[in-house]
Amino acid sequence: MFKITAQNRSGITYTLYDPRSPDLKLISPTCKTAVNKAGLLTFSVPLTHPHTDKIAKLDTVVTLWQDDAILFRGRVLNDEWDLRSTRKIEVEGELAYLNDSVQPLTVYHDMTVAAYFAKLIELHNAQVDESRRFTVGQVTVTNSTDNVYRQSDYESTMDALQDKLLDRMGGYLVIRYGKDGTRYLDYLKEYGNVNSQRITASTNLLDMLHTVRGEDVATAIIPLGAQLDEDKVGTVTPRLTIAAANDGKDYIYDADAVAKWGWIYKVVVHNDITLVENLLRAGYADLEAAKYLQGSIEVDAVDLHLVDSSVERIKLGDMILFSAPGSATHIDARIRNRFAGGRTGGRNLHARHLIPHDDRAASRCTERLRRAARACA
């Protein structure tokens, strides 16, 4: 059962939506969440609702519950009134609190990923009131050196986390709540939960899209490391290259991929790497990831927990198995987006696959996916 509650800064707590109460009804409540995004909850409040006038922008905190689990929590951001005095409310998720603080001009070096993450959150907490603070939780993301070199220049804390950690190192920002109500912010390499529910065409699959893209393919990589303490070349500060450990060449390539696709160069920057041997290893890892076509499958599905409480509920970030009729292929997919609203409470998940550049292997993989797509048509 879904329920929506609210609490004002003054401490007043009340229920906005409860399907068991004829007085506590909302119009078109819809919640959209995605990994590493704040998410958005929208609903309209009829004039007859007993708590219409209590909802205040940037004050009221709204929580969406499924049974006893928190699906979404955030603050009221915007509202609109129509001619019938129906009030439309928009609620942004708690990750948006990180937009309320800025990171001062600072250079960080010789810090672990965990220490750097904790420092950004510490500076955020110092600028906002207690209701928008986070307690640093688990940090499982790291790099080959477990050392970062970063510079802040008055960007928001959310922008700093996105640019300096998520975009460069991957991982997921996850909010969780302790038994005492403490709000933790974790930075995880993986969510960690493999859902026992399955997605199949005969039960809960709604739609599927298979895409293969070639724009990110590279057959040669030029890895660049940290900036060097040398004179600038024009306005550019030189960076560490692999030339000293690679027979004077600043690039590496895959001969089979070059024969298949031709020479396609790509530069990858690793700001934290200061040793040429580490940069060479990172370059080969970049090349291994770049030399394949990138294939993805996106599926829309319904969470069967809504009709059978014994089935495990689908949660954001879960890994889940998907299979289509006509194919024995089972695909591990991550729940990257989740939608709650309407009568079905649908769920979206996305899976990404690397398709080898080898003709026969690529052909076999693609044909299996095509059979699955035709079976779902």
Short mmCIF file of C-alpha atoms in Angstrom, two decimals:
data_model
loop_
_atom_site.label_atom_id
_atom_site.label_comp_id
_atom_site.label_asym_id
_atom_site.label_seq_id
_atom_site.Cartn_x
_atom_site.Cartn_y
_atom_site.Cartn_z
CA MET A 1 0.00 0.00 0.00
CA PHE A 2 1.22 3.48 -0.89
CA LYS A 3 0.88 6.38 1.54
CA ILE A 4 2.12 9.99 1.48
CA THR A 5 2.90 11.92 4.67
CA ALA A 6 4.23 15.43 5.28
CA GLN A 7 6.03 17.35 8.00
CA ASN A 8 6.56 21.10 8.27
CA ARG A 9 9.62 22.76 9.75
CA SER A 10 7.51 23.63 12.79
CA GLY A 11 7.14 19.92 13.52
CA ILE A 12 3.53 19.50 12.39
CA THR A 13 3.08 16.05 10.83
CA TYR A 14 0.06 14.98 8.77
CA THR A 15 -1.05 12.50 6.12
CA LEU A 16 -1.70 13.74 2.60
CA TYR A 17 -2.68 10.47 0.95
CA ASP A 18 -4.12 7.26 2.38
CA PRO A 19 -6.23 5.03 0.11
CA ARG A 20 -8.24 3.89 3.13
CA SER A 21 -9.50 7.40 3.90
CA PRO A 22 -12.06 9.14 1.64
CA ASP A 23 -10.83 12.55 2.86
CA LEU A 24 -7.12 11.96 2.17
CA LYS A 25 -7.13 11.69 -1.61
CA LEU A 26 -4.74 13.25 -4.12
CA ILE A 27 -5.08 13.68 -7.88
CA SER A 28 -2.53 11.86 -10.09
CA PRO A 29 0.29 11.28 -7.60
CA THR A 30 3.39 10.33 -9.62
CA CYS A 31 6.96 9.67 -8.48
CA LYS A 32 9.96 9.37 -10.81
CA THR A 33 13.36 8.40 -9.45
CA ALA A 34 16.68 7.53 -11.10
CA VAL A 35 20.15 6.56 -9.93
CA ASN A 36 22.26 9.57 -8.91
CA LYS A 37 19.30 11.93 -9.40
CA ALA A 38 17.17 13.71 -6.80
CA GLY A 39 13.91 12.48 -8.30
CA LEU A 40 10.53 14.22 -8.43
CA LEU A 41 7.16 13.59 -6.80
CA THR A 42 4.13 15.44 -8.21
CA PHE A 43 0.49 15.46 -7.19
CA SER A 44 -2.54 17.75 -7.15
CA VAL A 45 -4.45 18.59 -3.99
CA PRO A 46 -8.19 19.29 -4.31
CA LEU A 47 -9.64 22.30 -2.54
CA THR A 48 -11.59 20.02 -0.21
CA HIS A 49 -8.45 18.33 1.14
CA PRO A 50 -8.10 19.06 4.90
CA HIS A 51 -4.37 19.86 4.64
CA THR A 52 -4.20 21.99 1.48
CA ASP A 53 -3.11 25.16 3.27
CA LYS A 54 -0.44 23.46 5.39
CA ILE A 55 1.89 22.67 2.48
CA ALA A 56 4.65 25.30 2.23
CA LYS A 57 7.36 25.67 -0.42
CA LEU A 58 10.95 24.94 0.72
CA ASP A 59 9.54 24.06 4.13
CA THR A 60 7.31 20.99 3.97
CA VAL A 61 9.07 17.61 3.72
CA VAL A 62 6.98 14.98 1.94
CA THR A 63 7.54 11.21 2.23
CA LEU A 64 6.19 8.51 -0.09
CA TRP A 65 5.82 5.13 1.62
CA GLN A 66 5.25 1.66 0.23
CA ASP A 67 4.14 -0.44 3.17
CA ASP A 68 6.76 0.46 5.81
CA ALA A 69 9.54 1.36 3.35
CA ILE A 70 10.47 4.90 2.29
CA LEU A 71 10.39 5.13 -1.52
CA PHE A 72 11.02 8.87 -1.76
CA ARG A 73 11.50 11.86 0.52
CA GLY A 74 12.06 15.51 -0.33
CA ARG A 75 10.96 19.10 0.03
CA VAL A 76 8.14 20.96 -1.68
CA LEU A 77 9.69 23.08 -4.43
CA ASN A 78 6.91 24.53 -6.60
CA ASP A 79 3.14 24.79 -6.66
CA GLU A 80 0.45 25.94 -9.10
CA TRP A 81 -3.24 26.82 -8.65
CA ASP A 82 -5.77 26.32 -11.41
CA LEU A 83 -9.20 27.90 -11.97
CA ARG A 84 -10.88 25.23 -9.81
CA SER A 85 -8.49 25.99 -6.92
CA THR A 86 -6.76 22.65 -7.36
CA ARG A 87 -3.16 22.95 -6.19
CA LYS A 88 -0.42 21.09 -8.10
CA ILE A 89 2.65 20.32 -5.98
CA GLU A 90 6.21 19.44 -7.06
CA VAL A 91 8.55 17.80 -4.55
CA GLU A 92 12.29 17.41 -5.23
CA GLY A 93 14.26 14.57 -3.63
CA GLU A 94 16.74 15.00 -0.80
CA LEU A 95 19.82 14.81 -3.04
CA ALA A 96 18.77 18.30 -4.20
CA TYR A 97 19.82 19.62 -0.76
CA LEU A 98 23.37 19.33 -2.10
CA ASN A 99 22.55 22.17 -4.52
CA ASP A 100 22.16 24.55 -1.54
CA SER A 101 25.86 24.71 -0.66
CA VAL A 102 29.03 25.63 -2.56
CA GLN A 103 32.57 24.27 -2.46
CA PRO A 104 35.12 27.07 -1.90
CA LEU A 105 38.25 27.47 -4.02
CA THR A 106 40.47 24.65 -2.73
CA VAL A 107 43.02 22.17 -4.07
CA TYR A 108 42.90 18.63 -2.68
CA HIS A 109 45.73 16.12 -3.03
CA ASP A 110 47.11 13.10 -1.18
CA MET A 111 43.59 12.19 -0.05
CA THR A 112 41.74 8.91 -0.35
CA VAL A 113 38.44 8.86 -2.21
CA ALA A 114 36.63 8.32 1.09
CA ALA A 115 38.37 11.28 2.75
CA TYR A 116 37.65 13.57 -0.21
CA PHE A 117 33.98 12.55 -0.27
CA ALA A 118 33.72 13.14 3.47
CA LYS A 119 35.29 16.60 3.12
CA LEU A 120 32.76 17.67 0.50
CA ILE A 121 29.88 16.57 2.73
CA GLU A 122 31.48 18.24 5.76
CA LEU A 123 31.62 21.57 3.91
CA HIS A 124 28.01 21.13 2.77
CA ASN A 125 26.82 20.43 6.32
CA ALA A 126 28.56 23.54 7.62
CA GLN A 127 26.47 25.74 5.31
CA VAL A 128 22.96 24.36 5.82
CA ASP A 129 20.61 23.71 8.71
CA GLU A 130 20.28 20.30 10.35
CA SER A 131 17.29 19.25 8.24
CA ARG A 132 19.44 19.28 5.08
CA ARG A 133 22.59 17.66 6.45
CA PHE A 134 23.92 14.20 5.66
CA THR A 135 25.93 11.75 7.72
CA VAL A 136 28.69 10.15 5.66
CA GLY A 137 27.99 6.45 5.35
CA GLN A 138 29.77 3.72 3.40
CA VAL A 139 32.31 4.60 0.70
CA THR A 140 33.29 1.63 -1.49
CA VAL A 141 34.46 3.48 -4.62
CA THR A 142 38.19 3.76 -5.10
CA ASN A 143 40.79 3.96 -7.88
CA SER A 144 44.07 2.20 -8.60
CA THR A 145 46.00 4.48 -6.24
CA ASP A 146 43.20 5.29 -3.77
CA ASN A 147 44.41 8.86 -4.09
CA VAL A 148 42.70 11.86 -5.66
CA TYR A 149 43.79 15.24 -6.96
CA ARG A 150 40.89 17.66 -7.26
CA GLN A 151 40.20 21.40 -7.30
CA SER A 152 36.99 23.16 -6.27
CA ASP A 153 36.00 26.57 -7.65
CA TYR A 154 32.72 27.64 -6.01
CA GLU A 155 30.55 25.03 -7.70
CA SER A 156 27.60 23.54 -5.83
CA THR A 157 28.29 20.43 -3.78
CA MET A 158 26.08 18.39 -6.11
CA ASP A 159 28.01 19.62 -9.15
CA ALA A 160 31.30 18.80 -7.41
CA LEU A 161 30.16 15.26 -6.61
CA GLN A 162 28.91 14.78 -10.17
CA ASP A 163 31.98 16.17 -11.96
CA LYS A 164 34.78 15.11 -9.65
CA LEU A 165 33.54 11.70 -8.51
CA LEU A 166 30.58 10.25 -10.42
CA ASP A 167 31.64 11.28 -13.93
CA ARG A 168 35.27 10.28 -13.41
CA MET A 169 35.05 7.26 -11.12
CA GLY A 170 31.52 5.98 -11.50
CA GLY A 171 29.54 4.70 -8.55
CA TYR A 172 26.24 5.61 -6.97
CA LEU A 173 25.06 8.13 -4.38
CA VAL A 174 22.59 6.32 -2.14
CA ILE A 175 20.53 7.79 0.70
CA ARG A 176 19.53 5.42 3.47
CA TYR A 177 18.03 5.85 6.93
CA GLY A 178 19.17 4.32 10.18
CA LYS A 179 16.78 2.91 12.76
CA ASP A 180 17.11 6.15 14.71
CA GLY A 181 16.20 8.21 11.63
CA THR A 182 19.77 9.25 10.78
CA ARG A 183 20.07 10.13 7.09
CA TYR A 184 23.22 8.55 5.62
CA LEU A 185 24.75 9.31 2.24
CA ASP A 186 26.70 6.37 0.83
CA TYR A 187 29.03 6.43 -2.17
CA LEU A 188 28.93 2.88 -3.50
CA LYS A 189 30.65 1.06 -6.32
CA GLU A 190 27.60 -1.23 -6.52
CA TYR A 191 24.19 -1.19 -4.88
CA GLY A 192 24.75 -4.83 -3.97
CA ASN A 193 21.22 -6.29 -4.06
CA VAL A 194 20.33 -8.98 -6.62
CA ASN A 195 16.55 -9.03 -6.75
CA SER A 196 14.88 -12.45 -6.66
CA GLN A 197 12.05 -11.21 -8.88
CA ARG A 198 12.34 -11.93 -12.62
CA ILE A 199 11.12 -9.98 -15.64
CA THR A 200 9.55 -12.12 -18.35
CA ALA A 201 7.17 -11.48 -21.24
CA SER A 202 4.59 -13.85 -19.76
CA THR A 203 4.37 -12.02 -16.44
CA ASN A 204 5.41 -8.37 -16.15
CA LEU A 205 7.27 -7.18 -19.28
CA LEU A 206 5.64 -4.16 -20.95
CA ASP A 207 8.12 -3.08 -23.62
CA MET A 208 11.72 -3.52 -24.78
CA LEU A 209 14.19 -1.47 -26.83
CA HIS A 210 17.51 -2.85 -28.19
CA THR A 211 20.14 -0.32 -29.30
CA VAL A 212 23.70 -0.74 -30.64
CA ARG A 213 25.89 2.35 -30.98
CA GLY A 214 29.28 2.89 -32.57
CA GLU A 215 30.07 6.52 -31.79
CA ASP A 216 32.15 5.71 -28.70
CA VAL A 217 34.35 3.05 -30.31
CA ALA A 218 38.12 3.72 -30.20
CA THR A 219 40.92 1.50 -31.46
CA ALA A 220 43.81 3.57 -30.09
CA ILE A 221 44.02 5.31 -26.71
CA ILE A 222 46.23 8.21 -25.60
CA PRO A 223 46.14 8.08 -21.79
CA LEU A 224 47.14 11.26 -19.97
CA GLY A 225 47.94 11.48 -16.27
CA ALA A 226 48.37 14.30 -13.78
CA GLN A 227 49.66 17.72 -14.81
CA LEU A 228 53.45 18.11 -14.64
CA ASP A 229 55.49 20.82 -12.96
CA GLU A 230 56.84 22.04 -16.28
CA ASP A 231 56.59 25.20 -18.32
CA LYS A 232 53.35 25.57 -20.20
CA VAL A 233 53.17 24.92 -23.91
CA GLY A 234 51.37 28.07 -24.89
CA THR A 235 48.51 28.10 -22.39
CA VAL A 236 48.48 24.32 -21.82
CA THR A 237 50.16 22.60 -18.86
CA PRO A 238 51.85 19.32 -19.98
CA ARG A 239 50.58 16.04 -18.52
CA LEU A 240 52.19 12.69 -17.76
CA THR A 241 52.17 10.34 -20.79
CA ILE A 242 53.06 6.68 -21.27
CA ALA A 243 55.91 7.40 -23.69
CA ALA A 244 58.65 6.55 -21.17
CA ALA A 245 57.21 3.05 -20.64
CA ASN A 246 55.95 2.45 -24.19
CA ASP A 247 58.94 2.76 -26.52
CA GLY A 248 58.52 6.50 -26.85
CA LYS A 249 54.89 6.27 -28.07
CA ASP A 250 52.17 8.14 -26.18
CA TYR A 251 49.44 5.83 -27.45
CA ILE A 252 48.46 2.16 -27.39
CA TYR A 253 46.23 0.33 -29.84
CA ASP A 254 44.48 -2.97 -30.51
CA ALA A 255 45.64 -4.52 -33.81
CA ASP A 256 42.48 -6.57 -34.35
CA ALA A 257 40.26 -3.57 -33.70
CA VAL A 258 42.32 -1.41 -36.07
CA ALA A 259 41.98 -4.06 -38.77
CA LYS A 260 38.22 -4.10 -38.23
CA TRP A 261 37.39 -0.43 -37.61
CA GLY A 262 40.47 1.49 -38.74
CA TRP A 263 42.45 3.96 -36.65
CA ILE A 264 40.16 5.79 -34.22
CA TYR A 265 42.00 7.73 -31.50
CA LYS A 266 40.62 8.74 -28.14
CA VAL A 267 42.24 10.70 -25.29
CA VAL A 268 41.46 9.62 -21.72
CA VAL A 269 42.61 11.82 -18.82
CA HIS A 270 43.45 10.37 -15.39
CA ASN A 271 44.12 13.38 -13.17
CA ASP A 272 45.07 11.26 -10.16
CA ILE A 273 47.78 9.11 -11.79
CA THR A 274 51.37 10.30 -11.28
CA LEU A 275 53.35 7.13 -12.15
CA VAL A 276 53.85 6.11 -15.75
CA GLU A 277 53.45 2.39 -14.98
CA ASN A 278 50.03 3.00 -13.42
CA LEU A 279 49.04 5.20 -16.36
CA LEU A 280 49.96 2.45 -18.83
CA ARG A 281 47.80 -0.08 -16.95
CA ALA A 282 44.90 2.38 -16.89
CA GLY A 283 45.36 2.98 -20.62
CA TYR A 284 45.04 -0.71 -21.43
CA ALA A 285 41.87 -0.87 -19.31
CA ASP A 286 40.49 2.12 -21.24
CA LEU A 287 41.35 0.43 -24.55
CA GLU A 288 39.66 -2.82 -23.54
CA ALA A 289 36.44 -0.92 -22.78
CA ALA A 290 36.59 1.30 -25.88
CA LYS A 291 37.26 -1.25 -28.62
CA TYR A 292 33.77 -2.77 -28.54
CA LEU A 293 30.47 -1.61 -29.93
CA GLN A 294 28.19 -0.59 -27.10
CA GLY A 295 24.86 -2.39 -26.99
CA SER A 296 22.01 -1.71 -24.58
CA ILE A 297 18.60 -3.11 -23.82
CA GLU A 298 15.95 -1.05 -22.04
CA VAL A 299 12.82 -2.71 -20.74
CA ASP A 300 9.65 -1.42 -19.10
CA ALA A 301 8.11 -3.74 -16.54
CA VAL A 302 5.62 -3.92 -13.67
CA ASP A 303 6.70 -4.69 -10.12
CA LEU A 304 4.90 -7.92 -9.20
CA HIS A 305 5.18 -7.01 -5.52
CA LEU A 306 2.18 -4.76 -6.11
CA VAL A 307 -0.05 -7.78 -6.65
CA ASP A 308 1.77 -10.33 -4.49
CA SER A 309 3.44 -9.13 -1.30
CA SER A 310 5.48 -12.35 -1.10
CA VAL A 311 7.42 -11.25 -4.22
CA GLU A 312 10.48 -9.11 -3.46
CA ARG A 313 9.87 -5.43 -4.14
CA ILE A 314 11.92 -3.88 -6.96
CA LYS A 315 14.20 -1.15 -5.65
CA LEU A 316 16.27 1.47 -7.38
CA GLY A 317 19.72 0.10 -8.18
CA ASP A 318 18.74 -3.57 -7.91
CA MET A 319 20.19 -6.12 -10.31
CA ILE A 320 17.46 -8.26 -11.84
CA LEU A 321 17.27 -11.03 -14.45
CA PHE A 322 15.36 -10.37 -17.66
CA SER A 323 14.45 -12.94 -20.31
CA ALA A 324 12.25 -12.76 -23.41
CA PRO A 325 10.32 -15.57 -25.12
CA GLY A 326 12.11 -17.29 -27.98
CA SER A 327 15.52 -16.71 -26.40
CA ALA A 328 17.48 -18.64 -23.79
CA THR A 329 19.52 -15.50 -23.09
CA HIS A 330 19.26 -14.22 -19.51
CA ILE A 331 20.37 -10.64 -19.01
CA ASP A 332 21.53 -9.07 -15.76
CA ALA A 333 19.95 -5.61 -15.75
CA ARG A 334 20.17 -2.75 -13.27
CA ILE A 335 17.10 -0.80 -12.20
CA ARG A 336 18.19 2.70 -13.24
CA ASN A 337 14.79 4.42 -13.27
CA ARG A 338 11.66 3.80 -11.29
CA PHE A 339 8.18 5.15 -11.79
CA ALA A 340 5.35 4.93 -9.26
CA GLY A 341 1.95 6.24 -10.22
CA GLY A 342 -1.28 5.45 -11.90
CA ARG A 343 -2.83 2.03 -11.47
CA THR A 344 0.09 -0.20 -12.41
CA GLY A 345 3.03 1.26 -10.53
CA GLY A 346 5.27 0.43 -13.49
CA ARG A 347 9.02 0.03 -13.20
CA ASN A 348 11.74 0.78 -15.77
CA LEU A 349 15.14 -0.88 -15.89
CA HIS A 350 18.11 -0.61 -18.24
CA ALA A 351 20.80 -3.15 -19.14
CA ARG A 352 24.07 -2.39 -20.95
CA HIS A 353 26.14 -5.00 -22.78
CA LEU A 354 29.51 -4.97 -24.53
CA ILE A 355 29.24 -6.61 -27.98
CA PRO A 356 32.60 -7.97 -29.24
CA HIS A 357 33.98 -6.56 -32.49
CA ASP A 358 34.58 -10.13 -33.73
CA ASP A 359 32.13 -10.72 -36.60
CA ARG A 360 30.93 -14.15 -35.56
CA ALA A 361 30.60 -13.34 -31.86
CA ALA A 362 28.87 -10.06 -32.61
CA SER A 363 26.54 -11.75 -35.07
CA ARG A 364 25.55 -14.44 -32.58
CA CYS A 365 24.94 -11.90 -29.80
CA THR A 366 22.94 -9.56 -32.02
CA GLU A 367 20.83 -12.38 -33.48
CA ARG A 368 19.87 -13.62 -30.01
CA LEU A 369 18.74 -10.13 -29.07
CA ARG A 370 16.82 -9.75 -32.35
CA ARG A 371 14.97 -13.00 -31.69
CA ALA A 372 14.05 -11.76 -28.25
CA ALA A 373 12.85 -8.45 -29.67
CA ARG A 374 10.72 -10.19 -32.34
CA ALA A 375 9.20 -12.46 -29.72
CA CYS A 376 8.15 -9.46 -27.65
CA ALA A 377 6.69 -7.57 -30.66
#
